[in-house]
Amino acid sequence: MPLKDVRYITGVSSFDVPHRLTDVLVIGSGAAGLRCAIGAATRAKVLVVTKKGVEESLTLLAQGGIASPISSDDSVEFHIKDTIETGCGLCDERTVRMIIKEGVHAVEELIKWGVNFDKSSDGSYALASEGGHSKPRVLRSSGDATGREIERVLSERARNHPNITILENTFAIDLLTQNNRCVGAILFSSKGGKEIVWARATVLATGGAGQIYRETTNSEIASGDGIAMAYRAGAKLRDLEFVQFHPTALYVAGAIRALISEAVRGEGAYLINRFGERFMLRYHPKAELAPRDVVSRAILSDMKRTHDTQVYLTLSHLNKETHENRVKKRFPGLWRLCAAFDIDLSRDPVPVRPAAHYFIGGIKTDIFGRTSIKGLFAAGETASTALHGANRLASNSLLESLVMGKRTAVSVLKYLRKCPHLAPKTISIPPPKWNERILVRDVEDSLRSLMWWQVGIERNATELEDALKRLSFWCRYVLRNNFDTPDGWRLQNMLTVAYLVTESALMRQESRGVHYRTDFPQGDDKKWRCHIEVSRRESRSRKEK
Ligand code: FAD
Ligand code: SIN
């Protein structure tokens, strides 16, 4: 079944399922969703739904920290310049300026609300250096647990707010629209079954889609649900070909692909191959601290050359005192994780390889979080504001989620002033016709392998065309099927996003930022300094200047 023919993946009738009314429905409880909910709750009733526990999000996993130019020898202008340089010609300068400027206040607000950022011995905030930043400007908490601290403070605040109701373990399946206006969503929980929420405004804050790749630093929640829902509802999507791969995820059979922060290389770690060679010296003058896409490709190439499935991160050349005083204190989470697999970080090489990490593209929004559908807003990793261009500067995404969460709340409240109160509507959506027994996990594993091998760090037309054919084949029977549990809907979302990523990657016939085509290894500013936009309503992808 062609993607563009699918409007709903489930059926529902307002006569059969319970419904509720709210002013604002926020889908997702990471930094973007919670910050938006807290802002909107100042003048509206807000319902937050989240598919697992409140804190389960990519926000929770963030280690490196949050970038903000707060030191006296740094400036907003330096941070803007670094972001634009990293973005390889596709950042929207107005968005970059706004987010970085307002990001300074977002960080001050977090501190006021109780986020504990680490301090140096002189009492000033400890600031780390990361690739692409010309100054140390990355704030962190408890060494490598920044996301956990931010999520703790925001979720506590949201839970205690009288205008916010939180529904955990509740999966949003589809958006409801009428005349290009979003009026709510269909939800599912294992306890209560399906439910309809009529909302005057709906905000998608569903995070990334790293789960479409076999190797990823993202947790299970990152299946691109918001992007797929928005596509089915007819919203415009943008920049889907730009998937950022992180060079160093732990690669131990049986272990999750935990991120090993770039900050570990910032503290002096080397990358070596099975012969003990520090191979990055051959690839870039900045060696281990070269841009992420360069390091990821170099690792891939060295793995091929040495016939290995991994490379290794080593800190054994640092002296004992550095280990005790810097590395162990700075990365307590990583130290514990390695110890669980009997790896002593001070002595043993840590097996690593690249993994899909961050979804640069997403639902196209303006700087007020508005999508192309009235009453539908998006913020955080699921949205595309064009802050990151074709490559994201490390630690800029928590910043974006917080700033855009807050701005979206303001624009939702403005929209509510003009939007009529909703009366419950009757609605009847027929279920998909087919009830075949599909082995969800089997298709999912095949999809994730296909994306990793054919739409991964290096791409070319032959592999992309073949991938598109296979994805079309799977779409034909999976998208028309009537699933009744979240794992089936999740698979339908993953397939939708994977197809659109592949289609966009095939279309962009050049290499730019994180998108590398071996058949078009150079950038082509004349033809391709533009965004690729996709939408269900338009029959083909369209280049947007
Ligand atoms: P998330 O925090 O992912 O929240 C999404 C929410 O949506 C979750 O609550 C999820 O359950 C919910 N959801 C999704 N689908 C549905 C559905 N169908 N129904 C209901 N709920 C749904 N960025 C930095 O700036 N600095 C870092 O140091 C950093 N480190 C990172 C480390 C790792 C390992 C990873 C994976 C990412 C890191 N990032 C970092 C990126 C950053 O964490 C994310 O981009 C950011 O947290 C995204 O926030 P968000 O609110 O948009 O989404
Ligand atoms: C890292 O700590 O290396 C990840 C930071 C990020 O993705 O922004």
XYZ file of C-alpha atoms and ligand atoms in Angstrom:
606
model
C 0.000 0.000 0.000
C 1.593 3.341 -0.994
C 2.456 5.526 1.983
C 0.416 8.471 0.820
C -2.838 6.485 0.822
C -2.663 5.797 4.551
C -4.498 8.384 6.633
C -5.183 6.335 9.801
C -3.545 3.136 11.081
C -6.376 2.362 13.442
C -10.160 2.491 13.552
C -12.269 4.189 16.182
C -15.864 5.220 16.773
C -16.876 7.893 19.255
C -19.931 5.771 20.157
C -17.734 2.906 21.337
C -14.769 4.467 23.130
C -14.548 6.999 25.973
C -13.477 10.539 25.208
C -12.231 13.543 27.122
C -11.739 17.245 26.435
C -8.703 19.392 27.097
C -7.385 22.779 26.030
C -3.918 21.481 25.188
C -2.756 17.937 24.469
C 1.026 17.473 24.724
C 2.317 14.153 23.371
C 5.696 13.366 24.953
C 7.338 14.064 28.300
C 10.962 14.848 27.446
C 12.491 18.325 27.802
C 10.393 19.816 24.966
C 7.040 18.332 26.034
C 7.407 19.107 29.737
C 8.717 22.631 29.194
C 5.824 23.302 26.841
C 3.275 21.840 29.277
C 4.594 23.957 32.161
C 4.340 27.116 30.027
C 0.875 26.388 28.628
C -0.473 25.446 32.075
C -0.173 29.064 33.207
C -3.470 29.754 31.411
C -4.888 26.473 30.117
C -5.697 22.901 31.100
C -2.965 20.626 29.779
C -3.001 16.862 29.276
C 0.443 15.259 28.852
C 0.485 11.736 27.445
C 3.576 9.607 27.306
C 4.042 6.047 26.154
C 6.147 4.831 29.107
C 6.947 6.429 32.488
C 7.200 10.235 32.581
C 10.959 10.324 32.747
C 11.571 7.775 29.994
C 12.854 9.851 27.119
C 15.996 10.650 25.169
C 16.346 13.663 27.429
C 17.006 11.237 30.290
C 19.994 9.789 28.387
C 21.794 13.058 27.608
C 25.296 12.943 29.005
C 27.538 15.614 27.495
C 25.373 18.509 28.599
C 23.785 21.714 27.408
C 25.652 24.345 25.421
C 25.393 27.978 26.453
C 27.891 30.827 26.039
C 27.905 31.903 29.703
C 31.639 32.354 30.335
C 33.146 35.830 30.244
C 35.400 35.083 27.257
C 32.541 33.579 25.240
C 29.614 35.278 23.507
C 26.290 34.572 21.836
C 27.930 35.579 18.537
C 30.687 32.924 18.884
C 28.101 30.238 19.607
C 25.997 31.349 16.616
C 29.061 31.240 14.368
C 30.011 27.703 15.502
C 26.434 26.462 14.979
C 26.218 27.924 11.478
C 29.657 26.632 10.453
C 28.759 23.119 11.622
C 25.392 23.244 9.795
C 27.080 23.275 6.330
C 24.971 25.956 4.669
C 21.491 24.859 5.743
C 20.972 26.561 9.135
C 18.278 29.186 9.267
C 20.168 32.138 10.716
C 17.109 33.746 12.312
C 16.300 30.513 14.156
C 19.916 30.046 15.244
C 20.091 33.595 16.656
C 16.805 33.277 18.473
C 17.482 29.855 20.037
C 21.001 30.656 21.195
C 20.016 34.051 22.589
C 16.973 32.686 24.412
C 18.965 29.590 25.429
C 20.951 31.675 27.904
C 17.671 32.487 29.726
C 16.539 28.861 29.466
C 19.689 27.799 31.322
C 19.171 30.517 33.973
C 15.593 29.302 34.388
C 16.744 25.693 34.893
C 19.134 26.864 37.609
C 16.329 28.871 39.262
C 14.069 25.805 39.176
C 16.679 23.663 40.916
C 18.908 22.026 38.280
C 22.340 21.456 39.812
C 25.054 22.044 37.239
C 28.592 20.987 38.213
C 30.960 23.676 39.446
C 34.746 24.046 39.346
C 36.840 24.437 42.502
C 36.621 28.274 42.207
C 32.794 28.135 42.370
C 32.151 28.994 38.713
C 30.198 26.603 36.493
C 32.393 23.869 34.986
C 32.325 24.159 31.201
C 33.435 21.366 28.861
C 34.834 21.552 25.331
C 33.161 19.507 22.614
C 33.868 19.081 18.895
C 32.885 22.105 16.795
C 32.673 24.525 19.764
C 35.365 27.219 19.657
C 35.067 27.740 23.448
C 34.378 25.535 26.456
C 30.618 26.117 26.928
C 28.917 22.820 27.793
C 27.282 22.743 31.247
C 26.770 19.348 32.886
C 25.322 17.657 35.959
C 26.890 14.917 38.110
C 29.568 14.417 35.457
C 27.591 12.570 32.815
C 23.974 12.692 34.016
C 22.788 16.074 32.701
C 19.615 14.802 31.041
C 18.561 12.890 34.148
C 18.874 16.065 36.254
C 16.899 18.201 33.788
C 14.183 15.536 33.485
C 14.000 15.250 37.314
C 13.367 18.958 37.764
C 10.906 19.359 34.877
C 8.867 16.245 35.697
C 8.597 17.247 39.364
C 7.360 20.679 38.355
C 4.847 19.284 35.867
C 3.556 16.654 38.323
C 2.911 19.317 40.958
C 1.119 21.730 38.617
C -2.640 21.908 39.249
C -3.404 22.508 35.551
C -1.379 19.526 34.274
C -2.671 15.952 34.108
C -0.183 13.272 33.089
C -1.194 9.958 31.529
C 1.684 7.477 31.601
C 1.891 4.263 29.557
C -0.418 5.833 26.999
C 0.415 5.501 23.315
C -0.766 8.176 20.865
C -1.752 6.376 17.652
C -3.132 8.997 15.294
C -4.018 12.675 15.107
C -7.610 13.712 14.416
C -8.058 16.496 11.861
C -10.984 18.336 10.315
C -10.522 20.813 7.465
C -6.749 21.008 7.973
C -7.222 21.707 11.695
C -5.988 19.280 14.334
C -8.722 18.563 16.896
C -7.046 15.916 19.058
C -5.763 12.363 18.929
C -6.586 8.685 19.360
C -4.799 7.179 22.351
C -4.347 3.672 23.670
C -3.427 2.317 27.096
C -3.275 -1.338 28.061
C -5.503 -0.633 31.076
C -8.211 1.445 29.387
C -7.938 0.503 25.695
C -8.608 3.195 23.100
C -9.655 6.704 24.020
C -10.356 9.884 22.050
C -8.984 13.205 23.285
C -10.535 16.324 21.784
C -8.004 19.116 22.165
C -8.109 22.747 21.084
C -4.348 22.566 20.449
C -2.067 19.536 20.096
C 1.716 19.541 20.544
C 3.939 16.753 19.231
C 7.076 16.407 21.392
C 7.782 12.746 20.661
C 11.585 12.875 20.230
C 13.698 11.108 17.603
C 13.640 7.983 15.445
C 17.019 6.298 16.034
C 15.263 2.944 16.444
C 14.924 2.617 12.675
C 18.649 1.702 12.733
C 20.135 -1.539 14.004
C 22.891 0.337 15.822
C 21.605 3.288 17.808
C 22.237 5.189 21.026
C 18.476 5.862 21.264
C 16.211 3.902 23.569
C 13.085 1.971 22.477
C 10.873 5.057 22.696
C 12.582 6.683 19.683
C 10.498 5.181 16.883
C 9.522 8.380 15.071
C 5.842 8.124 16.083
C 5.264 11.888 15.976
C 6.841 12.248 12.534
C 4.724 9.403 11.134
C 1.514 10.699 12.758
C 2.143 14.181 11.379
C 2.825 12.749 7.914
C -0.435 10.808 7.917
C -2.279 13.951 9.011
C -0.794 15.792 6.013
C 1.817 18.004 7.745
C 4.985 19.061 5.962
C 8.214 17.298 6.937
C 11.726 18.499 6.167
C 15.415 17.437 6.051
C 14.738 13.743 6.754
C 17.940 12.599 5.017
C 20.055 14.170 7.768
C 20.588 11.511 10.448
C 23.513 12.156 12.771
C 25.652 9.134 13.686
C 27.668 9.234 16.893
C 31.156 7.716 16.484
C 31.338 5.939 19.818
C 28.647 3.638 21.162
C 29.660 0.753 23.402
C 29.843 -2.427 21.288
C 29.657 -5.451 23.555
C 27.432 -8.364 22.600
C 24.395 -8.296 24.838
C 24.904 -4.738 26.101
C 22.763 -1.804 25.029
C 24.584 0.479 22.615
C 25.244 3.022 25.355
C 26.694 6.294 24.201
C 30.284 6.999 25.152
C 30.259 10.750 25.238
C 32.439 12.846 22.964
C 33.599 14.469 26.214
C 35.606 11.270 26.928
C 37.653 12.006 23.818
C 37.695 15.636 24.987
C 39.435 14.380 28.166
C 42.148 12.753 26.035
C 40.890 9.285 25.007
C 42.402 7.821 21.814
C 40.739 5.643 19.200
C 42.819 2.609 18.253
C 42.261 -0.410 16.005
C 42.893 -4.105 16.720
C 46.612 -3.564 15.982
C 46.862 -0.763 18.536
C 47.270 1.958 15.856
C 45.888 5.433 16.606
C 44.250 5.558 13.168
C 42.462 8.928 13.432
C 45.814 10.687 12.883
C 45.628 9.492 9.284
C 42.171 10.945 8.666
C 42.044 14.464 10.144
C 44.417 16.975 11.789
C 42.112 17.124 14.817
C 42.313 13.302 15.101
C 39.755 12.050 17.686
C 38.196 15.503 17.961
C 37.452 15.876 14.246
C 33.751 16.493 13.387
C 31.469 13.569 14.271
C 30.678 12.600 10.683
C 34.402 12.474 9.816
C 35.199 10.290 12.859
C 32.245 7.957 12.119
C 33.343 7.452 8.501
C 36.982 6.980 9.516
C 35.984 4.284 12.019
C 33.928 2.534 9.336
C 36.817 2.644 6.914
C 39.317 1.352 9.488
C 36.971 -1.459 10.489
C 36.815 -2.524 6.836
C 40.570 -2.240 6.403
C 41.350 -4.276 9.518
C 38.465 -6.746 9.048
C 37.080 -5.996 12.491
C 33.561 -5.310 13.751
C 34.707 -2.585 16.107
C 37.469 -0.199 17.103
C 38.560 0.669 20.624
C 38.604 3.697 22.863
C 41.548 3.784 25.207
C 42.479 5.903 28.195
C 45.353 3.703 29.326
C 47.974 6.296 28.301
C 46.672 8.741 30.933
C 48.399 8.559 34.308
C 46.789 7.078 37.421
C 46.160 10.452 39.023
C 44.303 11.717 35.943
C 42.154 8.607 36.044
C 41.285 8.920 39.707
C 40.751 12.673 39.738
C 39.369 13.397 36.315
C 38.001 10.427 34.445
C 36.312 8.513 37.286
C 34.717 11.630 38.776
C 33.817 13.120 35.441
C 32.180 9.988 33.954
C 30.821 7.973 36.879
C 28.016 6.483 34.739
C 30.412 5.266 32.065
C 32.830 3.924 34.683
C 30.013 1.880 36.263
C 28.720 0.636 32.887
C 32.163 -0.573 31.789
C 32.759 -2.235 35.169
C 29.505 -4.184 34.710
C 31.109 -5.836 31.655
C 34.402 -6.356 33.425
C 36.094 -3.527 31.550
C 38.453 -1.375 33.602
C 38.354 2.033 31.959
C 41.824 2.962 33.230
C 43.457 -0.078 31.641
C 41.293 -1.896 29.107
C 40.394 -0.808 25.561
C 36.627 -0.252 25.260
C 35.040 -1.749 22.091
C 33.055 0.916 20.228
C 31.489 1.571 16.840
C 29.274 4.313 15.396
C 25.512 4.341 15.949
C 22.536 6.421 14.799
C 22.153 9.183 17.367
C 20.129 12.245 16.424
C 17.335 12.957 13.945
C 18.047 16.371 12.459
C 14.962 16.479 10.227
C 11.356 16.230 11.304
C 8.052 18.071 11.285
C 8.568 21.460 9.694
C 7.814 24.305 12.110
C 8.394 28.020 12.256
C 10.090 29.672 15.227
C 6.789 29.592 17.110
C 6.459 25.806 16.899
C 3.608 26.029 14.358
C 3.326 23.255 11.779
C 1.548 23.448 8.424
C -1.694 22.227 10.103
C -3.768 24.616 12.249
C -3.873 23.672 15.909
C -0.898 21.301 15.509
C 2.437 22.316 17.004
C 5.756 20.466 17.322
C 8.865 20.971 19.454
C 12.161 19.248 20.240
C 13.839 16.497 18.241
C 10.661 15.574 16.370
C 10.496 19.055 14.854
C 12.628 20.659 12.156
C 13.337 24.320 12.913
C 16.498 24.360 10.729
C 18.616 25.231 13.794
C 21.027 22.401 13.007
C 21.175 22.719 9.219
C 22.822 19.615 7.779
C 24.847 18.771 10.894
C 24.154 19.359 14.570
C 26.644 20.992 16.889
C 27.023 18.795 20.010
C 24.869 19.731 23.008
C 22.663 22.116 21.034
C 19.595 19.867 21.151
C 18.653 20.069 24.826
C 18.906 23.809 24.313
C 16.564 23.673 21.323
C 14.056 21.445 23.150
C 13.863 23.836 26.115
C 13.678 27.065 24.101
C 11.197 25.705 21.561
C 9.123 24.023 24.303
C 8.710 27.403 25.983
C 8.078 29.333 22.752
C 5.545 26.744 21.597
C 3.635 27.188 24.867
C 3.402 30.927 24.221
C 2.150 30.428 20.679
C -0.345 27.732 21.787
C -1.836 30.171 24.311
C -2.080 32.839 21.622
C -3.807 30.340 19.309
C -6.277 29.339 22.061
C -7.451 32.949 22.375
C -8.821 32.709 18.824
C -9.747 29.041 18.712
C -13.352 28.174 19.601
C -14.084 25.854 22.517
C -14.636 22.357 21.269
C -17.866 20.481 21.636
C -17.376 16.695 21.559
C -17.801 15.475 18.011
C -19.008 12.212 16.678
C -16.476 10.392 14.610
C -16.244 7.001 13.001
C -13.021 5.803 11.410
C -13.179 2.315 9.897
C -10.373 -0.017 10.930
C -7.811 -1.138 8.323
C -9.248 -4.091 6.412
C -6.572 -6.734 6.849
C -6.023 -8.923 9.877
C -2.963 -10.905 8.949
C -0.606 -12.459 11.444
C 2.566 -10.465 10.979
C 5.660 -11.197 13.045
C 6.316 -7.650 14.142
C 9.764 -8.255 15.614
C 10.865 -10.043 12.444
C 9.950 -7.147 10.149
C 11.418 -4.686 12.636
C 14.778 -6.496 12.755
C 14.910 -6.661 8.949
C 14.048 -2.980 8.680
C 16.707 -1.937 11.195
C 19.402 -4.003 9.436
C 18.420 -2.704 6.012
C 18.593 0.910 7.199
C 21.959 0.334 8.875
C 23.610 -1.316 5.857
C 21.984 0.598 2.983
C 20.860 3.988 4.350
C 23.557 4.474 6.973
C 26.742 6.490 7.337
C 27.671 6.034 3.650
C 25.010 5.872 0.942
C 24.809 5.424 -2.825
C 22.038 5.310 -5.443
C 22.169 1.534 -6.022
C 21.757 0.692 -2.324
C 19.172 3.415 -1.745
C 17.030 2.323 -4.707
C 17.183 -1.269 -3.530
C 16.288 -0.231 0.032
C 13.315 1.768 -1.241
C 12.013 -1.291 -3.132
C 12.259 -3.510 -0.061
C 10.639 -0.870 2.160
C 7.781 -0.473 -0.369
C 7.234 -4.218 -0.300
C 7.032 -4.309 3.519
C 4.807 -1.186 3.538
C 2.341 -2.901 1.174
C 1.270 -5.495 3.733
C 2.246 -3.888 7.056
C 0.533 -0.525 6.577
C -2.825 -1.996 5.575
C -2.901 -4.347 8.563
C -5.137 -3.837 11.584
C -2.875 -4.095 14.642
C -4.270 -3.839 18.128
C -1.151 -3.282 20.240
C 1.501 -0.531 20.335
C 4.274 -2.718 18.906
C 2.326 -3.036 15.623
C 1.581 0.711 15.391
C 5.207 1.411 16.306
C 6.354 -0.790 13.410
C 4.003 1.039 11.019
C 5.516 4.346 12.193
C 9.086 3.091 11.840
C 8.421 1.844 8.311
C 6.863 5.175 7.345
C 9.829 7.168 8.657
C 12.400 4.762 7.163
C 10.768 5.041 3.755
C 10.776 8.852 3.868
C 14.406 9.009 5.070
C 15.457 6.738 2.189
C 13.456 8.677 -0.383
C 15.002 11.973 0.748
C 18.514 10.468 0.868
C 18.116 9.231 -2.706
C 16.926 12.606 -3.842
C 19.863 14.584 -2.388
C 22.551 13.925 -4.997
C 25.472 15.441 -3.118
C 27.293 15.070 0.203
C 26.515 17.627 2.873
C 26.904 17.508 6.654
C 25.858 14.110 7.956
C 24.530 12.946 4.556
C 27.393 11.250 2.692
C 26.925 9.833 -0.814
C 29.875 7.798 -2.117
C 28.528 8.389 -5.665
C 28.358 12.178 -5.078
C 31.187 12.779 -2.573
C 31.227 16.582 -3.035
C 28.764 19.266 -1.943
C 26.853 21.052 -4.711
C 25.803 24.501 -3.509
C 24.329 25.495 -6.856
C 21.776 22.681 -6.924
C 21.477 21.522 -3.341
C 21.853 24.391 -0.917
C 18.183 23.906 -0.154
C 15.909 21.773 2.004
C 13.981 18.712 0.874
C 10.391 18.810 2.018
C 7.948 15.888 1.944
C 4.244 15.712 2.583
C 1.458 13.171 2.013
C -0.563 15.806 0.214
C 2.043 16.418 -2.462
C 2.745 13.550 -4.767
C 6.525 13.997 -4.687
C 9.259 15.499 -2.573
C 9.917 19.130 -3.222
C 13.046 21.215 -2.840
C 12.472 24.220 -0.629
C 14.960 27.109 -0.768
P 12.513 13.087 24.219
O 13.279 13.527 25.398
O 12.997 11.894 23.519
O 11.005 12.811 24.661
C 10.087 12.209 23.788
C 8.862 11.782 24.562
O 7.810 11.402 23.681
C 9.081 10.605 25.479
O 8.442 10.886 26.696
C 8.362 9.452 24.764
O 7.907 8.437 25.607
C 7.197 10.207 24.143
N 6.565 9.543 22.997
C 7.132 9.197 21.807
N 6.199 8.629 21.009
C 5.035 8.629 21.684
C 3.715 8.162 21.397
N 3.392 7.560 20.245
N 2.753 8.321 22.340
C 3.035 8.891 23.541
N 4.275 9.332 23.870
C 5.250 9.203 22.964
N 21.625 16.448 23.427
C 22.290 17.452 24.029
O 21.987 18.632 23.801
N 23.313 17.175 24.888
C 23.698 15.907 25.184
O 24.593 15.696 25.978
C 23.006 14.837 24.567
N 23.361 13.567 24.828
C 22.592 12.560 24.276
C 22.895 11.237 24.617
C 22.126 10.201 24.110
C 22.443 8.780 24.475
C 21.043 10.487 23.240
C 20.207 9.382 22.657
C 20.757 11.796 22.891
C 21.523 12.842 23.416
N 21.234 14.165 23.098
C 21.942 15.165 23.692
C 20.054 14.501 22.300
C 18.921 14.939 23.252
O 18.898 14.114 24.384
C 17.560 14.890 22.586
O 17.614 15.476 21.328
C 16.514 15.650 23.394
O 16.543 15.229 24.734
C 15.141 15.441 22.794
O 14.160 15.939 23.672
P 12.637 15.825 23.278
O 11.860 16.392 24.403
O 12.438 16.370 21.923
O 12.356 14.246 23.156
C 27.907 13.403 23.608
O 27.972 13.560 24.820
O 28.855 13.007 22.917
C 26.603 13.649 22.940
C 26.244 15.064 23.012
C 25.197 15.351 22.003
O 24.743 14.459 21.312
O 24.837 16.528 21.895
